[in-house]
Short mmCIF file of C-alpha atoms and ligand atoms in Angstrom, two decimals:
data_model
loop_
_atom_site.label_atom_id
_atom_site.label_comp_id
_atom_site.label_asym_id
_atom_site.label_seq_id
_atom_site.Cartn_x
_atom_site.Cartn_y
_atom_site.Cartn_z
CA MET A 13 132.43 192.67 38.68
CA THR A 14 128.85 191.71 38.17
CA ARG A 15 127.14 193.24 41.16
CA SER A 16 126.80 196.92 42.00
CA GLU A 17 129.16 197.64 44.80
CA GLN A 18 126.90 200.54 45.81
CA ASN A 19 124.57 198.18 47.53
CA VAL A 20 127.05 195.96 49.12
CA ILE A 21 127.78 195.94 52.85
CA VAL A 22 130.54 193.89 54.59
CA GLY A 23 131.04 192.74 58.22
CA LEU A 24 134.53 191.76 59.27
CA ASP A 25 134.69 189.80 62.54
CA ILE A 26 138.29 189.67 63.73
CA GLY A 27 137.89 187.00 66.30
CA THR A 28 140.44 185.07 68.46
CA SER A 29 139.72 181.78 66.77
CA LYS A 30 138.61 182.85 63.22
CA ILE A 31 138.41 185.87 60.99
CA ALA A 32 135.08 185.94 59.23
CA CYS A 33 134.26 188.28 56.36
CA VAL A 34 130.46 188.35 55.51
CA VAL A 35 129.38 190.17 52.34
CA ALA A 36 125.75 191.16 51.76
CA GLU A 37 123.62 192.86 49.15
CA VAL A 38 121.10 195.34 50.44
CA SER A 39 117.96 195.50 48.18
CA PRO A 40 115.99 198.77 47.84
CA ASP A 41 113.37 197.42 50.20
CA GLY A 42 116.00 196.98 52.90
CA ARG A 43 116.41 193.26 52.61
CA ILE A 44 119.87 191.91 53.29
CA ASP A 45 121.09 188.97 51.30
CA VAL A 46 124.39 187.32 52.24
CA ILE A 47 126.22 186.77 48.91
CA GLY A 48 129.71 185.81 50.09
CA ILE A 49 131.55 184.46 53.17
CA GLY A 50 135.19 184.08 53.79
CA LYS A 51 136.65 182.48 56.92
CA HIS A 52 140.28 181.98 58.04
CA VAL A 53 141.86 180.69 61.18
CA SER A 54 143.09 183.58 63.40
CA ARG A 55 146.36 183.37 65.14
CA GLY A 56 147.26 187.01 65.78
CA LEU A 57 144.86 187.72 68.63
CA LYS A 58 144.87 187.02 72.27
CA ARG A 59 141.64 187.35 74.37
CA GLY A 60 139.95 189.38 71.61
CA VAL A 61 142.89 191.80 71.12
CA VAL A 62 145.35 192.02 68.12
CA VAL A 63 148.82 191.00 69.41
CA ASN A 64 150.44 190.11 66.13
CA ILE A 65 149.69 192.60 63.30
CA GLU A 66 151.52 190.56 60.55
CA SER A 67 149.55 187.26 61.06
CA THR A 68 146.18 189.17 61.65
CA VAL A 69 146.73 190.98 58.35
CA GLN A 70 147.41 187.76 56.50
CA ALA A 71 144.34 186.06 57.84
CA ILE A 72 142.14 189.10 57.05
CA ARG A 73 143.44 189.15 53.47
CA LEU A 74 142.68 185.41 52.99
CA ALA A 75 139.21 185.76 54.50
CA VAL A 76 138.40 188.83 52.44
CA GLU A 77 139.71 187.33 49.20
CA GLU A 78 137.61 184.23 49.72
CA ALA A 79 134.50 186.43 50.33
CA GLU A 80 135.28 188.56 47.34
CA LEU A 81 135.51 185.52 45.08
CA MET A 82 132.28 184.02 46.36
CA ALA A 83 130.38 187.36 46.21
CA GLY A 84 131.91 188.48 42.88
CA VAL A 85 132.60 191.99 44.30
CA ASP A 86 135.71 193.98 45.29
CA ILE A 87 135.62 194.81 48.99
CA HIS A 88 136.88 198.37 49.90
CA SER A 89 135.27 199.10 53.18
CA VAL A 90 134.10 196.99 56.19
CA PHE A 91 132.26 197.30 59.43
CA VAL A 92 134.62 195.76 61.90
CA GLY A 93 134.20 194.26 65.39
CA ILE A 94 136.20 195.15 68.51
CA ALA A 95 136.43 193.18 71.74
CA GLY A 96 138.71 192.59 74.72
CA SER A 97 139.02 193.42 78.34
CA HIS A 98 140.06 196.98 77.61
CA ILE A 99 136.42 197.79 76.76
CA LYS A 100 134.65 199.65 79.55
CA GLY A 101 130.88 200.43 79.69
CA GLN A 102 129.26 202.94 82.01
CA ASN A 103 125.84 204.60 82.40
CA SER A 104 125.57 208.32 82.51
CA ASN A 105 123.08 211.07 82.34
CA GLY A 106 122.89 214.75 81.32
CA ALA A 107 120.20 217.37 81.66
CA VAL A 108 119.65 220.62 79.72
CA ALA A 109 116.97 223.29 79.41
CA ILE A 110 114.73 222.90 76.35
CA LYS A 111 115.46 226.18 74.50
CA THR A 112 112.17 226.79 72.63
CA GLY A 113 109.76 224.73 74.81
CA GLU A 114 109.82 221.99 72.21
CA VAL A 115 112.66 219.46 72.07
CA THR A 116 114.83 219.83 68.90
CA GLU A 117 117.71 217.64 67.66
CA GLU A 118 120.10 220.20 69.06
CA ASP A 119 118.65 219.84 72.60
CA VAL A 120 118.95 216.13 72.38
CA GLN A 121 122.63 216.44 71.23
CA ARG A 122 123.39 218.94 74.00
CA SER A 123 121.88 216.59 76.62
CA ILE A 124 124.08 213.77 75.23
CA ASP A 125 127.11 216.01 75.27
CA VAL A 126 126.46 216.70 78.90
CA ALA A 127 126.04 213.01 79.68
CA LYS A 128 129.21 212.05 77.93
CA ALA A 129 131.28 214.71 79.57
CA CYS A 130 132.51 212.46 82.34
CA ALA A 131 136.09 211.51 83.04
CA ILE A 132 137.56 208.97 80.52
CA PRO A 133 141.03 207.74 81.18
CA GLY A 134 143.61 209.21 78.75
CA ASP A 135 144.26 205.95 76.96
CA GLN A 136 140.54 205.33 76.16
CA GLN A 137 138.21 206.78 73.53
CA ILE A 138 134.48 206.71 73.19
CA LEU A 139 133.32 203.85 71.00
CA HIS A 140 129.58 204.02 71.32
CA ILE A 141 126.95 206.35 72.91
CA LEU A 142 123.83 204.23 73.33
CA PRO A 143 120.80 206.32 74.37
CA GLN A 144 118.58 204.38 76.83
CA GLU A 145 115.72 206.84 77.54
CA TYR A 146 114.91 210.54 77.71
CA ILE A 147 113.14 212.20 80.59
CA ILE A 148 111.13 215.38 79.79
CA ASP A 149 110.30 217.25 83.02
CA LYS A 150 109.17 214.29 85.16
CA GLN A 151 108.06 211.95 82.42
CA ASP A 152 110.45 209.10 81.90
CA GLY A 153 110.69 206.22 79.43
CA ILE A 154 110.66 208.43 76.33
CA ARG A 155 112.48 206.98 73.32
CA GLU A 156 111.67 209.65 70.63
CA PRO A 157 111.86 213.06 72.38
CA ILE A 158 112.03 215.37 69.31
CA GLY A 159 108.93 217.49 69.03
CA MET A 160 107.75 217.01 72.57
CA SER A 161 106.98 219.88 74.82
CA GLY A 162 108.67 220.70 78.14
CA VAL A 163 111.29 222.73 79.90
CA ARG A 164 113.91 220.23 80.97
CA LEU A 165 115.39 217.35 78.95
CA GLU A 166 117.49 214.61 80.55
CA SER A 167 119.13 211.88 78.59
CA ARG A 168 120.31 208.54 79.93
CA ILE A 169 123.03 206.83 77.97
CA HIS A 170 125.32 203.72 78.08
CA MET A 171 128.76 204.87 77.05
CA ILE A 172 131.34 202.33 75.83
CA THR A 173 135.00 203.21 75.65
CA ALA A 174 137.91 201.27 74.18
CA ALA A 175 141.65 201.49 74.53
CA VAL A 176 143.00 203.75 71.77
CA SER A 177 145.91 201.41 70.98
CA SER A 178 143.65 198.30 70.57
CA ALA A 179 141.43 200.27 68.18
CA GLN A 180 144.29 201.68 66.21
CA ASN A 181 145.77 198.24 65.68
CA ILE A 182 142.50 197.02 64.19
CA ILE A 183 142.35 199.94 61.87
CA LYS A 184 146.04 199.44 60.99
CA CYS A 185 145.39 195.80 60.07
CA CYS A 186 142.46 196.79 57.87
CA LYS A 187 144.45 199.64 56.21
CA ARG A 188 147.27 197.12 55.45
CA CYS A 189 144.63 195.09 53.53
CA ASP A 190 143.49 198.22 51.72
CA LEU A 191 140.26 198.24 53.63
CA ASP A 192 138.55 201.38 54.93
CA VAL A 193 136.82 200.98 58.25
CA SER A 194 133.23 202.31 57.85
CA ASP A 195 132.65 201.87 61.60
CA MET A 196 133.94 199.91 64.53
CA VAL A 197 131.38 198.06 66.65
CA LEU A 198 131.61 196.47 69.96
CA GLU A 199 131.30 192.63 69.18
CA GLN A 200 128.35 192.02 71.57
CA VAL A 201 126.52 195.06 70.36
CA ALA A 202 126.76 193.58 66.77
CA SER A 203 125.88 189.97 67.87
CA SER A 204 122.84 191.29 69.72
CA GLU A 205 121.56 192.78 66.41
CA ALA A 206 121.65 189.33 64.90
CA VAL A 207 120.37 187.07 67.64
CA LEU A 208 118.01 188.98 69.86
CA SER A 209 114.38 189.84 69.18
CA GLN A 210 112.96 193.24 69.90
CA ASP A 211 110.59 191.58 72.36
CA GLU A 212 113.47 190.07 74.33
CA LYS A 213 115.30 193.45 74.50
CA ASP A 214 112.11 195.16 75.71
CA ILE A 215 111.35 192.59 78.45
CA GLY A 216 115.04 192.36 79.63
CA VAL A 217 117.63 189.94 78.39
CA VAL A 218 121.27 189.04 78.80
CA LEU A 219 123.29 188.28 75.60
CA ILE A 220 126.39 186.08 76.11
CA ASP A 221 128.73 185.59 73.19
CA ILE A 222 131.17 182.84 74.13
CA GLY A 223 133.94 182.82 71.54
CA GLY A 224 137.41 181.43 71.67
CA GLY A 225 139.25 183.94 73.69
CA THR A 226 136.54 185.95 75.48
CA THR A 227 132.96 185.85 76.70
CA ASP A 228 131.20 189.09 75.81
CA MET A 229 128.02 190.20 77.67
CA ALA A 230 125.42 192.75 76.96
CA ILE A 231 122.33 193.37 79.16
CA PHE A 232 119.23 194.93 77.64
CA ILE A 233 116.47 196.48 79.70
CA ASP A 234 113.47 198.28 78.20
CA GLY A 235 114.89 197.94 74.69
CA ALA A 236 118.36 199.50 75.44
CA ILE A 237 121.73 198.36 76.50
CA THR A 238 122.35 199.08 80.12
CA HIS A 239 125.43 197.05 80.92
CA THR A 240 128.31 195.58 78.96
CA ALA A 241 131.16 193.37 80.08
CA VAL A 242 134.01 191.24 78.70
CA ILE A 243 135.08 188.13 80.63
CA PRO A 244 138.52 186.94 79.48
CA ILE A 245 137.56 183.26 79.30
CA GLY A 246 136.35 181.39 76.20
CA GLY A 247 136.38 178.14 74.34
CA ASP A 248 140.18 178.20 74.10
CA HIS A 249 140.40 177.74 77.84
CA LEU A 250 138.34 174.60 77.54
CA THR A 251 140.68 173.46 74.87
CA ASN A 252 143.76 174.20 76.95
CA ASP A 253 142.35 172.31 79.83
CA LEU A 254 142.05 169.25 77.57
CA VAL A 255 145.61 169.75 76.32
CA ASN A 256 146.96 169.66 79.84
CA CYS A 257 144.69 166.98 81.23
CA LEU A 258 144.51 164.63 78.34
CA ARG A 259 148.14 165.31 77.22
CA THR A 260 147.35 165.84 73.51
CA SER A 261 148.12 168.64 71.07
CA ALA A 262 145.96 171.74 70.98
CA ARG A 263 144.64 170.95 67.52
CA GLU A 264 143.56 167.38 68.54
CA ALA A 265 142.15 168.75 71.79
CA ASP A 266 139.99 171.26 69.89
CA THR A 267 138.79 168.51 67.49
CA LEU A 268 137.90 166.17 70.42
CA LYS A 269 136.00 169.05 72.14
CA VAL A 270 134.03 169.98 68.94
CA LYS A 271 133.29 166.37 67.98
CA HIS A 272 132.74 164.65 71.39
CA GLY A 273 132.53 167.55 73.82
CA SER A 274 129.71 168.22 76.31
CA CYS A 275 129.51 170.31 79.47
CA MET A 276 127.23 168.10 81.34
CA VAL A 277 128.51 164.71 82.58
CA GLU A 278 125.01 163.49 83.21
CA LEU A 279 124.28 163.67 79.52
CA VAL A 280 127.07 161.21 78.65
CA PRO A 281 126.55 157.47 78.84
CA ALA A 282 129.14 155.80 81.22
CA ASP A 283 130.21 153.28 78.67
CA GLU A 284 131.16 155.73 75.86
CA GLN A 285 134.85 155.81 74.95
CA ILE A 286 136.93 158.28 73.00
CA ASP A 287 140.32 157.87 71.34
CA VAL A 288 142.87 160.52 72.61
CA PRO A 289 145.66 161.01 70.00
CA GLY A 290 149.13 160.89 71.57
CA VAL A 291 151.85 163.57 71.00
CA GLY A 292 155.24 163.12 69.41
CA GLY A 293 154.49 159.89 67.66
CA ARG A 294 152.88 158.25 70.70
CA GLU A 295 149.97 155.94 70.09
CA SER A 296 146.39 157.15 70.85
CA SER A 297 144.83 155.89 74.01
CA PRO A 298 141.15 155.17 74.72
CA MET A 299 139.45 157.00 77.56
CA PRO A 300 135.92 157.28 78.93
CA ARG A 301 134.16 160.32 77.30
CA GLN A 302 132.91 161.20 80.77
CA VAL A 303 136.46 161.93 81.96
CA MET A 304 136.87 164.55 79.27
CA VAL A 305 133.49 165.98 79.90
CA GLN A 306 134.24 166.36 83.59
CA TYR A 307 136.97 168.85 82.66
CA LEU A 308 134.80 170.72 80.29
CA GLU A 309 132.04 170.83 82.85
CA ALA A 310 134.17 172.17 85.59
CA ARG A 311 135.47 175.06 83.33
CA THR A 312 132.06 175.87 81.91
CA ILE A 313 130.58 176.12 85.36
CA GLU A 314 133.41 178.49 86.34
CA LEU A 315 132.71 180.67 83.24
CA LEU A 316 129.01 180.71 83.86
CA GLU A 317 129.58 181.64 87.52
CA TYR A 318 131.59 184.65 86.33
CA VAL A 319 128.78 185.64 84.01
CA ARG A 320 126.36 185.30 87.11
CA SER A 321 128.48 187.53 89.31
CA GLU A 322 128.62 190.05 86.57
CA LEU A 323 124.91 190.06 86.20
CA GLN A 324 124.55 190.38 90.01
CA ARG A 325 127.13 193.23 89.99
CA SER A 326 125.20 194.98 87.30
CA GLY A 327 122.14 195.26 89.53
CA TYR A 328 119.79 194.12 86.66
CA GLU A 329 119.43 190.53 87.89
CA GLU A 330 115.82 190.87 88.72
CA LEU A 331 114.89 192.69 85.54
CA VAL A 332 116.00 190.16 82.84
CA ALA A 333 112.62 188.34 82.49
CA ALA A 334 113.57 187.01 78.99
CA GLY A 335 116.54 185.31 80.51
CA LEU A 336 119.77 184.54 78.63
CA VAL A 337 120.61 184.11 75.00
CA ILE A 338 123.94 182.32 74.51
CA THR A 339 125.79 182.59 71.12
CA GLY A 340 129.29 182.32 69.76
CA GLY A 341 131.05 179.09 68.78
CA THR A 342 131.29 177.77 72.33
CA SER A 343 127.54 178.00 72.75
CA LEU A 344 127.47 174.88 70.50
CA LEU A 345 128.92 172.76 73.20
CA GLU A 346 126.45 170.02 74.14
CA GLY A 347 124.61 170.72 77.34
CA MET A 348 125.40 174.51 77.38
CA VAL A 349 121.70 175.52 77.55
CA ASP A 350 120.87 173.03 80.36
CA LEU A 351 123.90 173.85 82.42
CA ALA A 352 123.13 177.61 82.06
CA GLU A 353 119.52 177.05 83.16
CA GLN A 354 120.82 175.16 86.27
CA THR A 355 123.34 177.89 87.10
CA PHE A 356 120.87 180.71 86.65
CA ASP A 357 118.26 179.05 88.79
CA GLY A 358 115.69 178.43 86.13
CA LEU A 359 115.97 181.68 84.08
CA PRO A 360 114.99 180.86 80.52
CA VAL A 361 118.06 180.16 78.31
CA ARG A 362 118.27 179.56 74.61
CA ARG A 363 121.03 179.42 71.99
CA GLY A 364 121.21 182.40 69.73
CA TYR A 365 121.36 181.82 65.93
CA PRO A 366 121.85 184.76 63.66
CA GLN A 367 118.62 185.91 61.90
CA GLY A 368 117.38 188.81 59.87
CA VAL A 369 119.33 188.11 56.71
CA GLY A 370 118.53 186.12 53.52
CA GLY A 371 120.85 184.61 50.83
CA LEU A 372 123.39 182.09 52.09
CA VAL A 373 121.55 181.51 55.40
CA ASP A 374 122.46 177.92 55.60
CA VAL A 375 126.17 178.83 56.20
CA VAL A 376 125.69 181.95 58.36
CA SER A 377 122.98 180.60 60.64
CA SER A 378 125.51 179.20 62.99
CA PRO A 379 126.26 180.98 66.31
CA ILE A 380 129.89 181.39 65.06
CA TYR A 381 128.61 184.01 62.67
CA ALA A 382 126.59 185.99 65.23
CA THR A 383 129.04 188.92 65.14
CA GLY A 384 129.64 188.78 61.38
CA VAL A 385 125.91 188.88 60.58
CA GLY A 386 125.33 191.43 63.39
CA LEU A 387 127.90 193.73 61.83
CA LEU A 388 125.88 193.74 58.58
CA LEU A 389 122.65 194.54 60.37
CA TYR A 390 124.36 197.21 62.48
CA GLY A 391 125.89 198.68 59.26
CA LYS A 392 122.57 198.76 57.46
CA ASN A 393 120.72 200.40 60.33
CA ASN A 394 123.45 202.98 60.89
CA GLN A 395 124.34 203.81 57.38
CA LYS A 396 121.56 204.00 54.95
CA THR A 397 123.53 204.82 51.87
CA SER A 398 126.19 202.86 50.08
CA LEU A 399 129.51 202.18 51.64
CA ALA A 400 131.48 203.40 48.60
CA ALA A 401 133.94 206.00 49.97
CA HIS A 402 132.84 208.56 47.35
CA ASN A 403 129.75 210.62 47.92
CA ILE A 404 130.21 210.93 51.69
CA SER A 405 127.08 212.11 53.53
CA ASP A 406 127.04 214.07 56.74
CA GLU A 407 126.25 210.92 58.62
CA GLN A 408 129.38 209.23 57.22
CA GLN A 409 131.47 212.32 57.88
CA GLY A 410 130.66 211.62 61.59
CA ILE A 411 132.16 208.17 61.12
CA TRP A 412 135.28 209.35 59.46
CA GLN A 413 135.63 211.92 62.28
CA LYS A 414 135.38 209.12 64.77
CA MET A 415 138.11 207.06 62.94
CA ARG A 416 140.35 210.08 62.90
CA GLN A 417 139.91 210.54 66.66
CA TRP A 418 141.56 207.11 67.17
CA PHE A 419 144.79 208.47 65.54
CA GLY A 420 144.56 211.86 67.28
CA ASP A 421 144.12 213.49 63.98
CA THR A 422 141.45 216.23 64.30
CA LYS A 423 141.95 218.01 61.06
N1 ATP B 526 130.49 172.45 68.00
C1 ATP B 526 131.21 173.00 68.92
N2 ATP B 526 131.28 172.67 70.22
C2 ATP B 526 132.09 173.23 71.03
N3 ATP B 526 132.91 174.22 70.87
C3 ATP B 526 132.91 174.66 69.56
C4 ATP B 526 132.11 174.10 68.59
N4 ATP B 526 132.34 174.76 67.40
C5 ATP B 526 133.28 175.76 67.71
N5 ATP B 526 133.61 175.71 69.05
C6 ATP B 526 134.58 176.59 69.72
O1 ATP B 526 134.12 177.86 69.59
C7 ATP B 526 135.30 178.72 69.75
C8 ATP B 526 135.28 179.72 68.51
O2 ATP B 526 134.08 180.49 68.61
P1 ATP B 526 133.91 181.76 67.78
O3 ATP B 526 134.18 181.57 66.36
O4 ATP B 526 132.56 182.35 68.15
O5 ATP B 526 135.18 182.62 68.42
P2 ATP B 526 135.88 183.98 67.88
O6 ATP B 526 134.75 184.89 67.44
O7 ATP B 526 136.97 183.72 66.91
O8 ATP B 526 136.60 184.45 69.32
P3 ATP B 526 136.32 185.70 70.21
O9 ATP B 526 134.96 186.17 70.01
O10 ATP B 526 136.53 185.16 71.59
O11 ATP B 526 137.40 186.70 69.82
C9 ATP B 526 136.51 177.90 69.68
O12 ATP B 526 137.09 177.71 71.01
C10 ATP B 526 135.92 176.44 69.18
O13 ATP B 526 136.72 175.40 69.65
MG1 MG B 527 133.66 186.39 68.45
#
């Protein structure tokens, strides 16, 4: 192998439509260069959750092998994404007395321990604890409390939990491919690292990752995540509508959607025709493109309405001045940005393309790679040293601890 594996970091996005493995080299100055990508069709997931271990393992193997070949490295450990309706997010807070009159790391940890000591259903485990702000005495909005003076420290956190069985299945699939899981990251947390700017997070923004099986949401206010949600509708539902309404195979319907799809009838000229391939040897038949787009528009409006109700339910509707950033493969549908602007009464909307990496940017700058690239950025920001399993630091020990929790092994 030509490259030093010490500086290599790998993101593995196990999606409902595709499995993407993105390999990057981290230079000493912190730059991340993508050096290899592997992608394979995914058939073992339903709405973001592994339902068939065997076919997921096969697809991971093929994606990882392709990425290894391109990058010229052996992959041993990965940052992996997790999604699905089993994910729950909630806000919590915890207050403690500041022991020495000056906030220490231990005080911060204690306040977070109090905040996370709320009831979690037995089949769920904590995936992320995302600090939002600290309040010292009556001063709120503090992001770096260590070293500050006061008598009472309160932490506000967003806590994300996931179903133990779903997390275990992801780890199992990776293990079967001889891959260690460096950390498991909620997919929209990863995507947000790749497509949102710090300004947007500070001003208030909604990230929407519309994939194949699910639409993942994350709301940022004052630089921190305050709400997360998963809506179990994605691009596959658009494809299925076309299968039923146009009477064609799923593969052909997906191709038609990607090639000629749109979610706004008004953008499509009335005289445009498409050819709909028949099934079981039947001949293909012509059809106005507008007819297909009507179905896509109706389903996309339904999806965006779900997103809107979730935003209203969150209570942050008035605080997201930077509007919406839409990413994921389905964001590529023509008219998506315009339709979202209409649905959200003029809130600014843009498509989110992954940024913040160099190297093979031409390939990974598609919204399809938002999670894959985000996993790299998350990995780099949360694990400064190499991913090689040897030489485990305290910080990494924490991660192994977390992985063991999923299997109830507390040794
Ligand atoms: N140009 C395009 N126009 C419309 N839809 C597209 C386009 N390209 C891809 N898609 C759709 O995007 C979806 C796949 O997106 P993506 O790769 O983000 O999903 P995923 O990460 O595998 O799934 P999930 O995140 O839901 O588990 C598919 O439904 C595909 O048909
Ligand atoms: Mg995805």
